[in-house]
mmCIF file with all atom_site columns, C-alpha atoms in Angstrom:
data_model
loop_
_atom_site.group_PDB
_atom_site.id
_atom_site.type_symbol
_atom_site.label_atom_id
_atom_site.label_alt_id
_atom_site.label_comp_id
_atom_site.label_asym_id
_atom_site.label_entity_id
_atom_site.label_seq_id
_atom_site.pdbx_PDB_ins_code
_atom_site.Cartn_x
_atom_site.Cartn_y
_atom_site.Cartn_z
_atom_site.occupancy
_atom_site.B_iso_or_equiv
_atom_site.pdbx_formal_charge
_atom_site.auth_seq_id
_atom_site.auth_comp_id
_atom_site.auth_asym_id
_atom_site.auth_atom_id
_atom_site.pdbx_PDB_model_num
ATOM 1   C CA . MET Q 1 1   ? -29.694 -151.102 99.399  1.00 85.00 ? 60  MET Q CA 1
ATOM 2   C CA . ARG Q 1 2   ? -27.445 -150.522 96.360  1.00 86.00 ? 61  ARG Q CA 1
ATOM 3   C CA . GLY Q 1 3   ? -23.849 -150.558 97.457  1.00 88.00 ? 62  GLY Q CA 1
ATOM 4   C CA . ARG Q 1 4   ? -24.666 -152.153 100.896 1.00 92.00 ? 63  ARG Q CA 1
ATOM 5   C CA . VAL Q 1 5   ? -25.120 -155.910 100.219 1.00 95.00 ? 64  VAL Q CA 1
ATOM 6   C CA . ASP Q 1 6   ? -22.624 -158.321 101.630 1.00 96.00 ? 65  ASP Q CA 1
ATOM 7   C CA . PHE Q 1 7   ? -23.190 -161.337 99.308  1.00 96.00 ? 66  PHE Q CA 1
ATOM 8   C CA . VAL Q 1 8   ? -24.971 -161.866 96.075  1.00 95.00 ? 67  VAL Q CA 1
ATOM 9   C CA . THR Q 1 9   ? -25.407 -165.453 94.554  1.00 93.00 ? 68  THR Q CA 1
ATOM 10  C CA . ALA Q 1 10  ? -27.355 -166.453 91.581  1.00 85.00 ? 69  ALA Q CA 1
ATOM 11  C CA . LEU Q 1 11  ? -28.081 -169.537 89.493  1.00 79.00 ? 70  LEU Q CA 1
ATOM 12  C CA . VAL Q 1 12  ? -28.870 -167.717 86.283  1.00 77.00 ? 71  VAL Q CA 1
ATOM 13  C CA . PRO Q 1 13  ? -29.777 -169.186 82.934  1.00 69.00 ? 72  PRO Q CA 1
ATOM 14  C CA . HIS Q 1 14  ? -26.619 -170.307 81.251  1.00 63.00 ? 73  HIS Q CA 1
ATOM 15  C CA . VAL Q 1 15  ? -27.334 -173.035 78.644  1.00 67.00 ? 74  VAL Q CA 1
ATOM 16  C CA . PRO Q 1 16  ? -28.428 -171.559 75.233  1.00 66.00 ? 75  PRO Q CA 1
ATOM 17  C CA . THR Q 1 17  ? -31.217 -173.219 73.276  1.00 68.00 ? 76  THR Q CA 1
ATOM 18  C CA . GLU Q 1 18  ? -28.773 -174.808 70.698  1.00 72.00 ? 77  GLU Q CA 1
ATOM 19  C CA . GLU Q 1 19  ? -26.910 -176.653 73.368  1.00 71.00 ? 78  GLU Q CA 1
ATOM 20  C CA . LEU Q 1 20  ? -30.027 -178.178 75.336  1.00 72.00 ? 79  LEU Q CA 1
ATOM 21  C CA . HIS Q 1 21  ? -29.665 -181.438 73.497  1.00 74.00 ? 80  HIS Q CA 1
ATOM 22  C CA . PHE Q 1 22  ? -26.373 -182.053 75.242  1.00 75.00 ? 81  PHE Q CA 1
ATOM 23  C CA . LEU Q 1 23  ? -28.003 -182.169 78.630  1.00 71.00 ? 82  LEU Q CA 1
ATOM 24  C CA . PRO Q 1 24  ? -29.102 -185.445 80.223  1.00 73.00 ? 83  PRO Q CA 1
ATOM 25  C CA . ARG Q 1 25  ? -32.914 -185.678 80.350  1.00 78.00 ? 84  ARG Q CA 1
ATOM 26  C CA . ASP Q 1 26  ? -32.900 -185.740 84.210  1.00 77.00 ? 85  ASP Q CA 1
ATOM 27  C CA . VAL Q 1 27  ? -30.807 -182.647 84.390  1.00 69.00 ? 86  VAL Q CA 1
ATOM 28  C CA . LEU Q 1 28  ? -33.006 -180.839 81.835  1.00 70.00 ? 87  LEU Q CA 1
ATOM 29  C CA . ALA Q 1 29  ? -36.192 -181.910 83.784  1.00 72.00 ? 88  ALA Q CA 1
ATOM 30  C CA . LEU Q 1 30  ? -34.741 -180.888 87.123  1.00 67.00 ? 89  LEU Q CA 1
ATOM 31  C CA . ARG Q 1 31  ? -33.089 -177.690 86.032  1.00 59.00 ? 90  ARG Q CA 1
ATOM 32  C CA . ALA Q 1 32  ? -35.106 -176.366 83.209  1.00 58.00 ? 91  ALA Q CA 1
ATOM 33  C CA . SER Q 1 33  ? -34.951 -172.878 84.706  1.00 55.00 ? 92  SER Q CA 1
ATOM 34  C CA . SER Q 1 34  ? -31.191 -172.803 84.338  1.00 53.00 ? 93  SER Q CA 1
ATOM 35  C CA . CYS Q 1 35  ? -31.542 -173.107 80.608  1.00 55.00 ? 94  CYS Q CA 1
ATOM 36  C CA . ALA Q 1 36  ? -31.208 -169.786 78.645  1.00 48.00 ? 95  ALA Q CA 1
ATOM 37  C CA . ARG Q 1 37  ? -33.715 -170.525 76.016  1.00 53.00 ? 96  ARG Q CA 1
ATOM 38  C CA . GLY Q 1 38  ? -33.351 -168.161 73.158  1.00 48.00 ? 97  GLY Q CA 1
ATOM 39  C CA . TRP Q 1 39  ? -29.912 -166.691 74.141  1.00 51.00 ? 98  TRP Q CA 1
ATOM 40  C CA . THR Q 1 40  ? -27.339 -166.830 71.538  1.00 54.00 ? 99  THR Q CA 1
ATOM 41  C CA . THR Q 1 41  ? -24.148 -167.033 73.687  1.00 60.00 ? 100 THR Q CA 1
ATOM 42  C CA . ARG Q 1 42  ? -23.592 -169.136 76.701  1.00 58.00 ? 101 ARG Q CA 1
ATOM 43  C CA . ALA Q 1 43  ? -22.531 -166.226 78.931  1.00 70.00 ? 102 ALA Q CA 1
ATOM 44  C CA . THR Q 1 44  ? -25.213 -163.644 77.845  1.00 76.00 ? 103 THR Q CA 1
ATOM 45  C CA . VAL Q 1 45  ? -27.185 -163.707 81.110  1.00 78.00 ? 104 VAL Q CA 1
ATOM 46  C CA . LEU Q 1 46  ? -24.136 -164.312 83.254  1.00 80.00 ? 105 LEU Q CA 1
ATOM 47  C CA . LEU Q 1 47  ? -22.366 -161.160 81.967  1.00 84.00 ? 106 LEU Q CA 1
ATOM 48  C CA . ARG Q 1 48  ? -25.510 -159.109 82.835  1.00 86.00 ? 107 ARG Q CA 1
ATOM 49  C CA . ALA Q 1 49  ? -25.739 -160.652 86.257  1.00 86.00 ? 108 ALA Q CA 1
ATOM 50  C CA . ALA Q 1 50  ? -22.007 -159.858 86.923  1.00 87.00 ? 109 ALA Q CA 1
ATOM 51  C CA . GLU Q 1 51  ? -22.618 -156.263 85.931  1.00 89.00 ? 110 GLU Q CA 1
ATOM 52  C CA . VAL Q 1 52  ? -25.787 -155.892 88.004  1.00 91.00 ? 111 VAL Q CA 1
ATOM 53  C CA . ALA Q 1 53  ? -24.414 -157.709 91.116  1.00 92.00 ? 112 ALA Q CA 1
ATOM 54  C CA . ALA Q 1 54  ? -21.432 -155.495 91.179  1.00 91.00 ? 113 ALA Q CA 1
ATOM 55  C CA . GLY Q 1 55  ? -23.559 -152.355 91.796  1.00 92.00 ? 114 GLY Q CA 1
ATOM 56  C CA . TRP Q 1 56  ? -25.333 -153.891 94.692  1.00 95.00 ? 115 TRP Q CA 1
ATOM 57  C CA . LEU Q 1 57  ? -22.083 -154.981 96.688  1.00 96.00 ? 116 LEU Q CA 1
ATOM 58  C CA . ARG Q 1 58  ? -20.662 -153.128 99.510  1.00 96.00 ? 117 ARG Q CA 1
ATOM 59  C CA . PRO Q 1 59  ? -16.837 -152.730 99.693  1.00 96.00 ? 118 PRO Q CA 1
ATOM 60  C CA . GLY Q 1 60  ? -15.588 -156.248 100.576 1.00 96.00 ? 119 GLY Q CA 1
ATOM 61  C CA . GLY Q 1 61  ? -18.940 -157.851 99.510  1.00 97.00 ? 120 GLY Q CA 1
ATOM 62  C CA . VAL Q 1 62  ? -18.873 -161.050 97.391  1.00 98.00 ? 121 VAL Q CA 1
ATOM 63  C CA . VAL Q 1 63  ? -20.694 -162.265 94.372  1.00 97.00 ? 122 VAL Q CA 1
ATOM 64  C CA . LEU Q 1 64  ? -20.863 -165.985 93.441  1.00 96.00 ? 123 LEU Q CA 1
ATOM 65  C CA . LEU Q 1 65  ? -22.389 -167.136 90.091  1.00 93.00 ? 124 LEU Q CA 1
ATOM 66  C CA . GLU Q 1 66  ? -22.818 -170.640 88.656  1.00 88.00 ? 125 GLU Q CA 1
ATOM 67  C CA . LEU Q 1 67  ? -20.842 -171.155 85.438  1.00 85.00 ? 126 LEU Q CA 1
ATOM 68  C CA . GLY Q 1 68  ? -21.193 -173.482 82.445  1.00 75.00 ? 127 GLY Q CA 1
ATOM 69  C CA . GLY Q 1 69  ? -18.270 -175.111 80.639  1.00 72.00 ? 128 GLY Q CA 1
ATOM 70  C CA . ASP Q 1 70  ? -16.371 -172.413 78.818  1.00 81.00 ? 129 ASP Q CA 1
ATOM 71  C CA . GLN Q 1 71  ? -17.669 -169.233 80.386  1.00 85.00 ? 130 GLN Q CA 1
ATOM 72  C CA . ALA Q 1 72  ? -15.004 -168.531 82.978  1.00 90.00 ? 131 ALA Q CA 1
ATOM 73  C CA . ASP Q 1 73  ? -12.750 -166.209 80.913  1.00 92.00 ? 132 ASP Q CA 1
ATOM 74  C CA . GLU Q 1 74  ? -15.538 -164.081 79.557  1.00 90.00 ? 133 GLU Q CA 1
ATOM 75  C CA . VAL Q 1 75  ? -17.264 -163.804 82.911  1.00 91.00 ? 134 VAL Q CA 1
ATOM 76  C CA . THR Q 1 76  ? -13.805 -162.974 84.599  1.00 94.00 ? 135 THR Q CA 1
ATOM 77  C CA . THR Q 1 77  ? -13.402 -160.107 82.185  1.00 94.00 ? 136 THR Q CA 1
ATOM 78  C CA . ALA Q 1 78  ? -16.951 -158.743 82.848  1.00 92.00 ? 137 ALA Q CA 1
ATOM 79  C CA . LEU Q 1 79  ? -16.364 -158.898 86.649  1.00 94.00 ? 138 LEU Q CA 1
ATOM 80  C CA . MET Q 1 80  ? -13.039 -157.088 86.365  1.00 96.00 ? 139 MET Q CA 1
ATOM 81  C CA . ARG Q 1 81  ? -14.708 -154.372 84.126  1.00 94.00 ? 140 ARG Q CA 1
ATOM 82  C CA . ALA Q 1 82  ? -17.420 -154.140 86.801  1.00 94.00 ? 141 ALA Q CA 1
ATOM 83  C CA . GLY Q 1 83  ? -14.654 -153.147 89.287  1.00 95.00 ? 142 GLY Q CA 1
ATOM 84  C CA . LEU Q 1 84  ? -14.538 -156.502 90.987  1.00 96.00 ? 143 LEU Q CA 1
ATOM 85  C CA . ALA Q 1 85  ? -11.345 -158.318 92.089  1.00 95.00 ? 144 ALA Q CA 1
ATOM 86  C CA . ALA Q 1 86  ? -10.040 -161.384 94.045  1.00 96.00 ? 145 ALA Q CA 1
ATOM 87  C CA . ILE Q 1 87  ? -11.773 -163.491 91.267  1.00 97.00 ? 146 ILE Q CA 1
ATOM 88  C CA . ASN Q 1 88  ? -11.696 -167.262 91.831  1.00 97.00 ? 147 ASN Q CA 1
ATOM 89  C CA . VAL Q 1 89  ? -13.059 -169.999 89.575  1.00 97.00 ? 148 VAL Q CA 1
ATOM 90  C CA . HIS Q 1 90  ? -14.422 -172.974 91.494  1.00 96.00 ? 149 HIS Q CA 1
ATOM 91  C CA . ARG Q 1 91  ? -14.289 -176.470 89.765  1.00 95.00 ? 150 ARG Q CA 1
ATOM 92  C CA . ASP Q 1 92  ? -16.176 -179.663 90.352  1.00 91.00 ? 151 ASP Q CA 1
ATOM 93  C CA . GLY Q 1 93  ? -14.820 -183.096 91.064  1.00 92.00 ? 152 GLY Q CA 1
ATOM 94  C CA . ASP Q 1 94  ? -14.120 -183.571 87.293  1.00 89.00 ? 153 ASP Q CA 1
ATOM 95  C CA . GLY Q 1 95  ? -12.143 -180.387 87.001  1.00 91.00 ? 154 GLY Q CA 1
ATOM 96  C CA . GLN Q 1 96  ? -14.927 -178.514 85.161  1.00 88.00 ? 155 GLN Q CA 1
ATOM 97  C CA . ASP Q 1 97  ? -15.465 -174.807 85.933  1.00 90.00 ? 156 ASP Q CA 1
ATOM 98  C CA . ARG Q 1 98  ? -18.727 -174.636 87.853  1.00 90.00 ? 157 ARG Q CA 1
ATOM 99  C CA . ALA Q 1 99  ? -18.802 -171.228 89.844  1.00 94.00 ? 158 ALA Q CA 1
ATOM 100 C CA . ILE Q 1 100 ? -17.051 -167.955 89.839  1.00 95.00 ? 159 ILE Q CA 1
ATOM 101 C CA . GLU Q 1 101 ? -16.531 -165.742 92.960  1.00 97.00 ? 160 GLU Q CA 1
ATOM 102 C CA . ALA Q 1 102 ? -15.438 -162.122 93.030  1.00 97.00 ? 161 ALA Q CA 1
ATOM 103 C CA . ARG Q 1 103 ? -15.002 -159.406 95.680  1.00 97.00 ? 162 ARG Q CA 1
ATOM 104 C CA . ARG Q 1 104 ? -15.637 -155.666 95.588  1.00 96.00 ? 163 ARG Q CA 1
ATOM 105 C CA . PRO Q 1 105 ? -12.364 -154.225 96.821  1.00 95.00 ? 164 PRO Q CA 1
ATOM 106 C CA . SER Q 1 106 ? -12.647 -152.465 100.155 1.00 90.00 ? 165 SER Q CA 1
ATOM 107 C CA . ARG Q 1 107 ? -12.121 -148.757 100.274 1.00 75.00 ? 166 ARG Q CA 1
ATOM 108 C CA . THR Q 1 108 ? -8.777  -149.051 102.101 1.00 64.00 ? 167 THR Q CA 1
ATOM 109 C CA . GLY Q 1 109 ? -7.524  -151.514 99.554  1.00 51.00 ? 168 GLY Q CA 1
ATOM 110 C CA . SER Q 1 110 ? -7.439  -154.539 101.885 1.00 48.00 ? 169 SER Q CA 1
ATOM 111 C CA . ARG Q 1 111 ? -9.549  -157.579 101.521 1.00 51.00 ? 170 ARG Q CA 1
#
């Protein structure tokens, strides 16, 4: 299956332990699995997910990952290093970065 997948999406842990107290209680209760307990940087798990996902995508395949606040630049760099392009950061209604999308270039260079 490696190199033959059309679409990879993931809601990976992206909130480090030292930032859990910033989350509203209802969010923490509902989304405890998205909290990266024990990770030291916000993007640790996202960076690994970007790297791994890139290897599974076919040419033209897309990866979509949820982001937390200040992770877009670091994850964009990781996606580019992994050979992905057409990177787009999606924002919520408040203008906060919430997801990042990238595409494995097709072999012919077209989208």
